[in-house]
mmCIF file of C-alpha atoms and ligand atoms in Angstrom:
data_model
loop_
_atom_site.group_PDB
_atom_site.id
_atom_site.type_symbol
_atom_site.label_atom_id
_atom_site.label_comp_id
_atom_site.label_asym_id
_atom_site.label_seq_id
_atom_site.Cartn_x
_atom_site.Cartn_y
_atom_site.Cartn_z
ATOM 1 C CA MET A 1 -0.059 0.130 -0.024
ATOM 2 C CA GLU A 2 1.229 3.298 -0.882
ATOM 3 C CA ARG A 3 2.809 5.105 2.010
ATOM 4 C CA GLY A 4 0.816 8.422 0.920
ATOM 5 C CA ILE A 5 -2.359 6.552 1.816
ATOM 6 C CA ILE A 6 -1.374 5.702 5.256
ATOM 7 C CA ASP A 7 -0.552 9.420 5.740
ATOM 8 C CA THR A 8 -3.687 10.407 4.567
ATOM 9 C CA ILE A 9 -5.517 8.478 6.980
ATOM 10 C CA LYS A 10 -3.262 9.622 9.814
ATOM 11 C CA GLY A 11 -4.498 13.075 8.850
ATOM 12 C CA VAL A 12 -8.098 12.312 9.251
ATOM 13 C CA ALA A 13 -8.393 9.535 12.014
ATOM 14 C CA ARG A 14 -6.923 8.494 15.295
ATOM 15 C CA GLY A 15 -5.988 5.081 16.387
ATOM 16 C CA GLN A 16 -3.267 2.463 16.443
ATOM 17 C CA PHE A 17 -1.354 2.157 13.244
ATOM 18 C CA LEU A 18 0.879 -1.069 12.692
ATOM 19 C CA ALA A 19 2.682 -1.483 9.660
ATOM 20 C CA GLY A 20 3.538 -5.280 8.746
ATOM 21 C CA GLU A 21 1.496 -6.306 11.848
ATOM 22 C CA PRO A 22 1.688 -10.107 11.979
ATOM 23 C CA LEU A 23 -1.980 -11.275 11.741
ATOM 24 C CA GLU A 24 -1.166 -14.365 13.880
ATOM 25 C CA ARG A 25 -1.582 -11.868 16.733
ATOM 26 C CA HIS A 26 -5.284 -11.261 15.912
ATOM 27 C CA CYS A 27 -6.822 -14.529 15.215
ATOM 28 C CA SER A 28 -7.766 -17.697 17.204
ATOM 29 C CA PHE A 29 -5.882 -19.947 14.723
ATOM 30 C CA ARG A 30 -2.475 -18.129 15.689
ATOM 31 C CA ILE A 31 -1.636 -18.316 12.105
ATOM 32 C CA GLY A 32 -1.013 -15.511 9.392
ATOM 33 C CA GLY A 33 1.644 -13.359 8.110
ATOM 34 C CA PRO A 34 1.870 -9.421 8.052
ATOM 35 C CA ALA A 35 -0.867 -6.880 7.057
ATOM 36 C CA ASP A 36 0.630 -3.834 5.129
ATOM 37 C CA LEU A 37 -1.500 -1.785 7.598
ATOM 38 C CA PHE A 38 -3.124 -3.043 10.641
ATOM 39 C CA PHE A 39 -5.274 -0.295 12.051
ATOM 40 C CA VAL A 40 -7.316 -0.078 15.148
ATOM 41 C CA PRO A 41 -9.412 3.135 14.977
ATOM 42 C CA ALA A 42 -9.777 5.092 18.241
ATOM 43 C CA GLY A 43 -13.410 5.726 17.787
ATOM 44 C CA ARG A 44 -16.300 5.493 15.418
ATOM 45 C CA GLU A 45 -15.623 8.656 13.552
ATOM 46 C CA ASP A 46 -11.933 7.552 13.032
ATOM 47 C CA PHE A 47 -13.166 4.368 11.506
ATOM 48 C CA LEU A 48 -15.525 6.000 9.165
ATOM 49 C CA ALA A 49 -12.995 8.550 7.977
ATOM 50 C CA SER A 50 -10.327 5.896 7.433
ATOM 51 C CA TRP A 51 -12.774 3.580 5.471
ATOM 52 C CA LYS A 52 -13.673 6.410 3.276
ATOM 53 C CA VAL A 53 -10.238 7.102 2.451
ATOM 54 C CA LEU A 54 -9.485 3.307 1.810
ATOM 55 C CA GLY A 55 -12.441 2.999 -0.375
ATOM 56 C CA ALA A 56 -11.623 6.209 -2.452
ATOM 57 C CA ALA A 57 -8.323 4.919 -3.028
ATOM 58 C CA ARG A 58 -9.503 1.342 -3.658
ATOM 59 C CA VAL A 59 -7.276 -0.052 -1.149
ATOM 60 C CA GLN A 60 -8.224 -3.830 -0.544
ATOM 61 C CA SER A 61 -9.477 -3.536 3.056
ATOM 62 C CA LEU A 62 -11.325 -5.873 5.544
ATOM 63 C CA VAL A 63 -12.642 -5.618 8.995
ATOM 64 C CA ILE A 64 -12.131 -7.976 11.630
ATOM 65 C CA GLY A 65 -13.460 -8.446 15.125
ATOM 66 C CA ASN A 66 -11.945 -11.336 17.243
ATOM 67 C CA GLY A 67 -10.447 -13.196 14.350
ATOM 68 C CA THR A 68 -12.211 -16.541 15.271
ATOM 69 C CA ASN A 69 -13.541 -17.448 11.944
ATOM 70 C CA VAL A 70 -10.652 -16.652 9.846
ATOM 71 C CA LEU A 71 -7.594 -18.194 8.135
ATOM 72 C CA PHE A 72 -5.034 -15.635 7.164
ATOM 73 C CA GLY A 73 -2.410 -16.556 4.603
ATOM 74 C CA ASP A 74 1.063 -16.900 5.403
ATOM 75 C CA ALA A 75 2.237 -14.123 3.397
ATOM 76 C CA GLY A 76 -0.419 -11.739 5.095
ATOM 77 C CA VAL A 77 -2.724 -9.276 3.723
ATOM 78 C CA ARG A 78 -1.816 -6.744 1.006
ATOM 79 C CA GLY A 79 -3.813 -3.694 2.155
ATOM 80 C CA ALA A 80 -5.449 -2.744 5.300
ATOM 81 C CA VAL A 81 -7.043 -4.680 8.087
ATOM 82 C CA LEU A 82 -9.178 -2.881 10.526
ATOM 83 C CA ARG A 83 -10.074 -4.122 13.932
ATOM 84 C CA LEU A 84 -13.233 -2.850 15.535
ATOM 85 C CA LYS A 85 -13.048 -2.353 19.246
ATOM 86 C CA ASP A 86 -13.250 1.207 20.929
ATOM 87 C CA GLY A 87 -16.161 3.153 19.738
ATOM 88 C CA PHE A 88 -17.918 0.030 18.845
ATOM 89 C CA ASP A 89 -18.366 -1.316 22.456
ATOM 90 C CA HIS A 90 -21.688 0.284 23.334
ATOM 91 C CA LEU A 91 -24.415 -1.931 24.729
ATOM 92 C CA ARG A 92 -27.634 -0.536 25.893
ATOM 93 C CA ILE A 93 -31.612 -0.956 26.003
ATOM 94 C CA SER A 94 -33.010 1.099 23.256
ATOM 95 C CA ASP A 95 -36.570 0.001 23.617
ATOM 96 C CA MET A 96 -38.794 -1.808 26.014
ATOM 97 C CA ASP A 97 -42.373 -2.917 25.764
ATOM 98 C CA GLU A 98 -43.313 -4.444 29.257
ATOM 99 C CA ALA A 99 -46.843 -5.323 28.005
ATOM 100 C CA LYS A 100 -45.606 -7.131 25.170
ATOM 101 C CA LYS A 101 -42.567 -8.507 26.913
ATOM 102 C CA THR A 102 -40.173 -7.272 24.418
ATOM 103 C CA VAL A 103 -36.978 -5.390 24.527
ATOM 104 C CA VAL A 104 -34.505 -4.077 21.834
ATOM 105 C CA LEU A 105 -30.960 -3.734 22.480
ATOM 106 C CA GLU A 106 -28.553 -1.511 20.567
ATOM 107 C CA VAL A 107 -24.977 -3.215 20.353
ATOM 108 C CA GLY A 108 -21.851 -2.361 18.824
ATOM 109 C CA ALA A 109 -19.974 -4.258 16.386
ATOM 110 C CA GLY A 110 -16.919 -4.690 18.568
ATOM 111 C CA VAL A 111 -19.089 -6.117 21.626
ATOM 112 C CA PRO A 112 -17.963 -9.803 22.213
ATOM 113 C CA LEU A 113 -21.024 -12.172 22.171
ATOM 114 C CA ALA A 114 -20.062 -13.307 25.737
ATOM 115 C CA ARG A 115 -20.653 -9.745 26.946
ATOM 116 C CA LEU A 116 -24.097 -9.501 25.139
ATOM 117 C CA HIS A 117 -25.156 -12.714 26.656
ATOM 118 C CA LEU A 118 -24.018 -11.713 29.987
ATOM 119 C CA PHE A 119 -25.902 -8.452 29.778
ATOM 120 C CA ALA A 120 -28.994 -10.064 28.461
ATOM 121 C CA SER A 121 -29.263 -12.853 30.708
ATOM 122 C CA LYS A 122 -28.474 -10.741 34.016
ATOM 123 C CA LYS A 123 -31.376 -8.781 32.981
ATOM 124 C CA GLY A 124 -33.599 -11.769 32.535
ATOM 125 C CA PHE A 125 -33.786 -11.186 28.639
ATOM 126 C CA LEU A 126 -34.177 -14.275 26.560
ATOM 127 C CA GLY A 127 -32.812 -14.910 23.020
ATOM 128 C CA THR A 128 -29.055 -14.841 23.298
ATOM 129 C CA GLU A 129 -28.491 -18.321 24.695
ATOM 130 C CA PHE A 130 -27.377 -19.538 21.245
ATOM 131 C CA THR A 131 -24.488 -17.447 21.430
ATOM 132 C CA PHE A 132 -22.813 -19.160 24.421
ATOM 133 C CA GLY A 133 -19.288 -20.226 23.656
ATOM 134 C CA ILE A 134 -19.158 -18.524 20.308
ATOM 135 C CA PRO A 135 -15.873 -16.664 20.650
ATOM 136 C CA GLY A 136 -16.646 -13.746 18.159
ATOM 137 C CA THR A 137 -17.967 -10.294 18.222
ATOM 138 C CA VAL A 138 -21.381 -9.023 17.246
ATOM 139 C CA GLY A 139 -19.968 -7.510 13.845
ATOM 140 C CA GLY A 140 -18.299 -10.825 12.886
ATOM 141 C CA ALA A 141 -21.218 -12.763 14.090
ATOM 142 C CA ILE A 142 -23.746 -10.850 11.919
ATOM 143 C CA PHE A 143 -21.192 -11.118 8.891
ATOM 144 C CA CYS A 144 -21.055 -14.826 9.442
ATOM 145 C CA ASN A 145 -24.668 -15.266 10.491
ATOM 146 C CA ALA A 146 -23.224 -17.196 13.534
ATOM 147 C CA GLY A 147 -25.325 -19.637 15.359
ATOM 148 C CA THR A 148 -25.874 -23.093 17.056
ATOM 149 C CA ARG A 149 -28.544 -25.420 16.902
ATOM 150 C CA LEU A 150 -30.505 -23.059 19.158
ATOM 151 C CA GLY A 151 -30.621 -20.023 16.886
ATOM 152 C CA THR A 152 -28.609 -17.690 14.663
ATOM 153 C CA MET A 153 -27.712 -13.878 14.628
ATOM 154 C CA SER A 154 -30.318 -13.499 11.630
ATOM 155 C CA GLY A 155 -33.109 -14.734 14.296
ATOM 156 C CA ILE A 156 -32.299 -11.831 16.767
ATOM 157 C CA ALA A 157 -31.010 -8.991 14.658
ATOM 158 C CA SER A 158 -33.838 -6.792 13.567
ATOM 159 C CA GLU A 159 -31.732 -4.041 12.161
ATOM 160 C CA ILE A 160 -27.974 -3.746 11.207
ATOM 161 C CA GLU A 161 -25.949 -0.681 10.793
ATOM 162 C CA VAL A 162 -23.354 -0.656 8.092
ATOM 163 C CA ALA A 163 -20.886 1.742 6.392
ATOM 164 C CA GLY A 164 -20.228 1.560 2.716
ATOM 165 C CA PRO A 165 -16.948 2.365 1.251
ATOM 166 C CA ASP A 166 -18.139 5.951 1.067
ATOM 167 C CA GLY A 167 -17.728 6.048 4.876
ATOM 168 C CA LYS A 168 -21.290 6.832 5.434
ATOM 169 C CA ALA A 169 -23.347 4.852 8.026
ATOM 170 C CA ARG A 170 -26.882 3.599 7.528
ATOM 171 C CA TRP A 171 -29.302 1.326 9.117
ATOM 172 C CA LEU A 172 -30.566 -1.781 7.109
ATOM 173 C CA GLY A 173 -33.694 -3.875 7.999
ATOM 174 C CA ALA A 174 -32.644 -7.568 8.512
ATOM 175 C CA ALA A 175 -33.787 -8.594 5.271
ATOM 176 C CA GLY A 176 -31.343 -6.172 3.650
ATOM 177 C CA ALA A 177 -28.672 -8.263 5.030
ATOM 178 C CA GLY A 178 -29.670 -11.127 2.845
ATOM 179 C CA PHE A 179 -28.872 -13.625 5.673
ATOM 180 C CA GLY A 180 -28.202 -17.319 4.745
ATOM 181 C CA TYR A 181 -26.652 -20.309 6.573
ATOM 182 C CA ARG A 182 -23.670 -18.825 8.109
ATOM 183 C CA THR A 183 -23.589 -16.044 5.525
ATOM 184 C CA CYS A 184 -25.077 -12.647 4.708
ATOM 185 C CA ARG A 185 -25.014 -10.600 1.455
ATOM 186 C CA LEU A 186 -23.869 -7.305 2.476
ATOM 187 C CA LEU A 187 -22.535 -5.084 -0.424
ATOM 188 C CA PRO A 188 -18.922 -5.608 -0.988
ATOM 189 C CA GLY A 189 -16.950 -3.011 0.879
ATOM 190 C CA SER A 190 -19.547 -2.948 3.719
ATOM 191 C CA ALA A 191 -18.585 -2.911 7.239
ATOM 192 C CA VAL A 192 -20.919 -3.937 10.164
ATOM 193 C CA LEU A 193 -21.098 -1.055 12.704
ATOM 194 C CA GLY A 194 -23.506 -2.552 15.085
ATOM 195 C CA ALA A 195 -27.051 -4.034 15.397
ATOM 196 C CA ARG A 196 -30.484 -3.895 17.083
ATOM 197 C CA VAL A 197 -31.423 -7.093 18.590
ATOM 198 C CA GLY A 198 -34.957 -8.049 19.705
ATOM 199 C CA LEU A 199 -35.286 -10.274 22.686
ATOM 200 C CA ALA A 200 -38.137 -11.423 24.926
ATOM 201 C CA ILE A 201 -38.415 -10.590 28.545
ATOM 202 C CA GLY A 202 -38.630 -13.423 31.153
ATOM 203 C CA GLY A 203 -38.138 -17.172 30.959
ATOM 204 C CA ARG A 204 -34.898 -17.593 32.779
ATOM 205 C CA ASP A 205 -35.299 -21.141 33.751
ATOM 206 C CA VAL A 206 -35.304 -22.260 30.167
ATOM 207 C CA ALA A 207 -32.486 -20.001 29.093
ATOM 208 C CA THR A 208 -30.203 -21.518 31.922
ATOM 209 C CA THR A 209 -31.089 -25.139 30.926
ATOM 210 C CA ASP A 210 -30.154 -24.448 27.245
ATOM 211 C CA VAL A 211 -26.782 -22.841 28.198
ATOM 212 C CA ARG A 212 -25.962 -25.656 30.557
ATOM 213 C CA GLU A 213 -26.466 -27.995 27.525
ATOM 214 C CA LEU A 214 -24.714 -26.238 25.128
ATOM 215 C CA LYS A 215 -21.663 -25.635 27.657
ATOM 216 C CA ALA A 216 -21.641 -29.365 28.387
ATOM 217 C CA TYR A 217 -21.604 -30.148 24.479
ATOM 218 C CA ARG A 218 -18.893 -27.833 23.978
ATOM 219 C CA ALA A 219 -16.618 -29.141 26.703
ATOM 220 C CA LYS A 220 -17.201 -32.781 25.580
ATOM 221 C CA CYS A 221 -17.256 -32.553 21.891
ATOM 222 C CA GLN A 222 -14.987 -29.634 20.949
ATOM 223 C CA PRO A 223 -11.210 -29.271 21.129
ATOM 224 C CA LEU A 224 -11.376 -26.083 23.016
ATOM 225 C CA GLY A 225 -7.608 -26.547 24.275
ATOM 226 C CA ARG A 226 -6.034 -26.028 20.661
ATOM 227 C CA PRO A 227 -6.004 -22.866 18.403
ATOM 228 C CA SER A 228 -8.855 -23.365 15.763
ATOM 229 C CA ALA A 229 -11.449 -21.310 13.919
ATOM 230 C CA GLY A 230 -14.201 -23.418 14.925
ATOM 231 C CA SER A 231 -16.208 -25.636 12.368
ATOM 232 C CA VAL A 232 -14.259 -25.653 9.069
ATOM 233 C CA PHE A 233 -17.012 -26.466 6.759
ATOM 234 C CA ARG A 234 -20.583 -25.931 6.853
ATOM 235 C CA ASN A 235 -22.852 -28.626 7.480
ATOM 236 C CA PRO A 236 -24.545 -30.033 4.217
ATOM 237 C CA GLU A 237 -28.278 -30.095 4.279
ATOM 238 C CA GLY A 238 -29.638 -32.887 6.453
ATOM 239 C CA ASP A 239 -26.071 -34.083 7.544
ATOM 240 C CA PHE A 240 -23.253 -33.086 9.468
ATOM 241 C CA ALA A 241 -19.760 -32.114 8.188
ATOM 242 C CA GLY A 242 -17.927 -33.692 11.362
ATOM 243 C CA ARG A 243 -19.974 -37.088 10.713
ATOM 244 C CA LEU A 244 -18.915 -37.222 6.902
ATOM 245 C CA ILE A 245 -15.212 -36.318 7.771
ATOM 246 C CA GLU A 246 -15.270 -39.133 10.380
ATOM 247 C CA ALA A 247 -16.898 -41.533 8.191
ATOM 248 C CA SER A 248 -14.166 -40.741 5.692
ATOM 249 C CA GLY A 249 -11.617 -41.993 8.009
ATOM 250 C CA LEU A 250 -10.072 -38.513 8.332
ATOM 251 C CA LYS A 251 -10.214 -37.868 12.210
ATOM 252 C CA GLY A 252 -6.636 -37.221 13.311
ATOM 253 C CA LEU A 253 -5.132 -36.840 9.940
ATOM 254 C CA ARG A 254 -2.090 -34.404 10.298
ATOM 255 C CA LEU A 255 -0.210 -32.187 7.825
ATOM 256 C CA GLY A 256 2.741 -30.660 9.443
ATOM 257 C CA GLY A 257 1.391 -28.743 12.631
ATOM 258 C CA ALA A 258 -2.340 -28.917 11.367
ATOM 259 C CA GLU A 259 -4.603 -31.707 12.314
ATOM 260 C CA VAL A 260 -8.178 -32.922 11.969
ATOM 261 C CA SER A 261 -9.032 -32.853 15.472
ATOM 262 C CA PRO A 262 -9.421 -36.237 16.996
ATOM 263 C CA VAL A 263 -12.146 -34.642 19.222
ATOM 264 C CA HIS A 264 -14.379 -33.278 16.485
ATOM 265 C CA ALA A 265 -13.576 -33.942 12.703
ATOM 266 C CA ASN A 266 -14.962 -30.750 11.713
ATOM 267 C CA PHE A 267 -12.293 -28.765 13.515
ATOM 268 C CA ILE A 268 -8.709 -28.326 12.333
ATOM 269 C CA VAL A 269 -6.464 -27.461 15.005
ATOM 270 C CA ASN A 270 -3.103 -25.954 15.027
ATOM 271 C CA ARG A 271 -0.752 -28.063 17.082
ATOM 272 C CA GLY A 272 1.655 -25.508 17.530
ATOM 273 C CA ARG A 273 3.548 -24.363 14.351
ATOM 274 C CA ALA A 274 1.007 -25.052 11.806
ATOM 275 C CA THR A 275 1.320 -22.861 8.522
ATOM 276 C CA ALA A 276 -1.913 -21.411 6.756
ATOM 277 C CA ALA A 277 -0.461 -23.401 3.746
ATOM 278 C CA GLN A 278 -1.038 -26.774 5.656
ATOM 279 C CA VAL A 279 -4.361 -25.757 7.023
ATOM 280 C CA LYS A 280 -5.495 -25.037 3.562
ATOM 281 C CA ARG A 281 -3.944 -28.019 2.034
ATOM 282 C CA LEU A 282 -5.534 -30.244 4.696
ATOM 283 C CA MET A 283 -8.983 -28.671 3.991
ATOM 284 C CA GLU A 284 -8.407 -29.440 0.212
ATOM 285 C CA ILE A 285 -7.562 -33.110 1.217
ATOM 286 C CA VAL A 286 -10.516 -33.288 3.397
ATOM 287 C CA ARG A 287 -12.905 -32.071 0.925
ATOM 288 C CA ALA A 288 -11.644 -34.369 -1.897
ATOM 289 C CA GLU A 289 -11.699 -37.257 0.336
ATOM 290 C CA VAL A 290 -15.325 -36.724 1.550
ATOM 291 C CA GLU A 291 -16.526 -36.004 -2.021
ATOM 292 C CA ARG A 292 -14.921 -39.259 -3.270
ATOM 293 C CA THR A 293 -15.954 -41.522 -0.593
ATOM 294 C CA GLN A 294 -19.293 -39.720 0.610
ATOM 295 C CA LYS A 295 -20.335 -38.114 -2.518
ATOM 296 C CA VAL A 296 -20.863 -34.791 -0.857
ATOM 297 C CA ARG A 297 -19.048 -31.560 -1.430
ATOM 298 C CA LEU A 298 -18.324 -29.523 1.486
ATOM 299 C CA GLU A 299 -18.218 -25.880 1.463
ATOM 300 C CA PRO A 300 -15.863 -23.905 3.846
ATOM 301 C CA GLU A 301 -17.335 -22.021 6.718
ATOM 302 C CA ILE A 302 -14.202 -20.392 7.836
ATOM 303 C CA HIS A 303 -13.056 -17.322 5.768
ATOM 304 C CA VAL A 304 -9.686 -17.849 4.034
ATOM 305 C CA LEU A 305 -8.160 -14.495 3.493
ATOM 306 C CA GLY A 306 -4.958 -12.734 2.440
ATOM 307 C CA ASP A 307 -1.997 -14.198 0.375
ATOM 308 C CA PHE A 308 -0.513 -17.394 0.056
ATOM 309 C CA LEU A 309 3.050 -17.756 -1.013
ATOM 310 C CA LYS A 310 3.408 -19.467 -4.661
ATOM 311 C CA GLU A 311 4.721 -22.652 -3.433
ATOM 312 C CA GLU A 312 2.046 -22.963 -0.757
ATOM 313 C CA GLN A 313 -0.762 -23.149 -3.218
HETATM 314 C C1 FAD B 1 -13.711 -22.736 19.544
HETATM 315 C C2 FAD B 1 -14.736 -22.049 18.638
HETATM 316 C C3 FAD B 1 -15.996 -22.308 18.492
HETATM 317 C C4 FAD B 1 -16.925 -21.563 17.765
HETATM 318 N N1 FAD B 1 -18.218 -22.014 17.623
HETATM 319 C C5 FAD B 1 -19.004 -21.532 16.725
HETATM 320 C C6 FAD B 1 -20.163 -21.837 16.659
HETATM 321 O O1 FAD B 1 -20.863 -22.610 17.618
HETATM 322 N N2 FAD B 1 -21.151 -21.134 15.769
HETATM 323 C C7 FAD B 1 -20.779 -20.183 14.892
HETATM 324 O O2 FAD B 1 -21.525 -19.864 14.124
HETATM 325 N N3 FAD B 1 -19.500 -19.974 14.724
HETATM 326 C C8 FAD B 1 -18.546 -20.552 15.820
HETATM 327 N N4 FAD B 1 -17.249 -20.285 15.682
HETATM 328 C C9 FAD B 1 -16.696 -19.269 14.761
HETATM 329 C C10 FAD B 1 -16.614 -17.696 15.167
HETATM 330 O O3 FAD B 1 -16.413 -17.578 16.489
HETATM 331 C C11 FAD B 1 -17.861 -16.999 14.490
HETATM 332 O O4 FAD B 1 -18.079 -17.065 13.270
HETATM 333 C C12 FAD B 1 -17.900 -15.630 15.076
HETATM 334 O O5 FAD B 1 -19.131 -14.894 14.771
HETATM 335 C C13 FAD B 1 -16.929 -14.745 14.263
HETATM 336 O O6 FAD B 1 -16.804 -13.494 14.976
HETATM 337 P P1 FAD B 1 -15.271 -12.781 14.898
HETATM 338 O O7 FAD B 1 -15.376 -11.446 15.641
HETATM 339 O O8 FAD B 1 -14.325 -13.432 15.338
HETATM 340 O O9 FAD B 1 -15.114 -12.671 13.221
HETATM 341 P P2 FAD B 1 -13.789 -12.433 12.509
HETATM 342 O O10 FAD B 1 -13.226 -13.931 12.552
HETATM 343 O O11 FAD B 1 -12.936 -11.304 12.926
HETATM 344 O O12 FAD B 1 -14.357 -12.299 11.005
HETATM 345 C C14 FAD B 1 -14.982 -13.254 10.327
HETATM 346 C C15 FAD B 1 -15.333 -12.771 9.025
HETATM 347 O O13 FAD B 1 -16.459 -11.629 9.226
HETATM 348 C C16 FAD B 1 -15.662 -10.472 8.681
HETATM 349 N N5 FAD B 1 -16.158 -9.285 9.712
HETATM 350 C C17 FAD B 1 -15.807 -9.401 10.920
HETATM 351 N N6 FAD B 1 -16.237 -8.387 11.445
HETATM 352 C C18 FAD B 1 -16.800 -7.439 10.829
HETATM 353 C C19 FAD B 1 -17.532 -6.208 10.592
HETATM 354 N N7 FAD B 1 -17.860 -5.571 11.703
HETATM 355 N N8 FAD B 1 -18.012 -5.819 9.420
HETATM 356 C C20 FAD B 1 -17.827 -6.432 8.258
HETATM 357 N N9 FAD B 1 -17.286 -7.505 8.310
HETATM 358 C C21 FAD B 1 -16.686 -8.133 9.494
HETATM 359 C C22 FAD B 1 -14.295 -10.550 8.469
HETATM 360 O O14 FAD B 1 -13.603 -9.955 7.468
HETATM 361 C C23 FAD B 1 -14.318 -12.071 8.116
HETATM 362 O O15 FAD B 1 -14.514 -12.228 6.891
HETATM 363 C C24 FAD B 1 -16.488 -20.700 16.495
HETATM 364 C C25 FAD B 1 -15.039 -20.527 16.787
HETATM 365 C C26 FAD B 1 -14.008 -21.000 17.791
HETATM 366 C C27 FAD B 1 -12.566 -20.791 17.481
#
């Protein structure tokens, strides 16, 4: 990225500017090369101003939250990676209807789902139970339409605030986000700034039971002790990617430091020194083998971003 663009951003936006920042520091896989520019805006206006400069200069730019659904290439990202934190950490009740027993929360993109759930459950609001144990932020969860068998972000997000490449913020109805299974269809260059989520008032007992079950399931069935990005592949209609991978005899398969988890076959874990190339290659092997033996083509759930060195591809 041209030096002049970084200087232009510095002229209009405050925040933490890091050149060549290793992305392994900013994702749950602990893998990934340097970003040309890693920028943590000091606040909302700083983000919008920088997004506008990057958009006008057509610099390849992406926004991340906690980096828990991404695989960054070993050669990193050419362009800018912006992390939303300060200025996107608000969480408040924006509307409450005691008679209808409904409440609307306004929540910033940088709020961890765990904080959203804690806030809601302490107040006795129902609807965020499904987020228990998903380690992302609200922005990332909207973008990925994160969820579990108990629900998805599309089920609670009534409105979403987005910024386009022109740096202008606007609210969209949930229909405008084009939610699908673990996806949404925001326009390219859109960043999620926050959302309004609709919850029910009351019913704490049901919520506690749901969360307890989810917690027990994760502790027993997911490899939480090793770096990963959660489920690698989406579940195909009527089946489970983990079951198909296990049935293909791939549980425990290793490539360098990357391993198809022996605990849950739809997780690839970093055993310590895995490269992005190894994870990507292992994904390709799993995909090909599941297609060959089970006749099902798996689609990735994790977002593979950035550059891979030529010999890695
Ligand atoms: C142990 C573990 C368990 C998991 N369990 C689940 C689960 O049960 N269900 C589930 O759905 N997921 C699960 N995940 C995956 C992940 O936590 C979710 O997808 C989460 O919502 C991602 O949020 P994030 O903030 O980390 O997003 P990131 O990983 O930072 O980003 C993911 C994608 O969203 C984009 N993005 C992020 N923020 C924004 C924004 N503000 N505006 C526009 N684009 C944005 C990024 O560019 C990237 O393409 C799990 C992951 C791990 C490591």
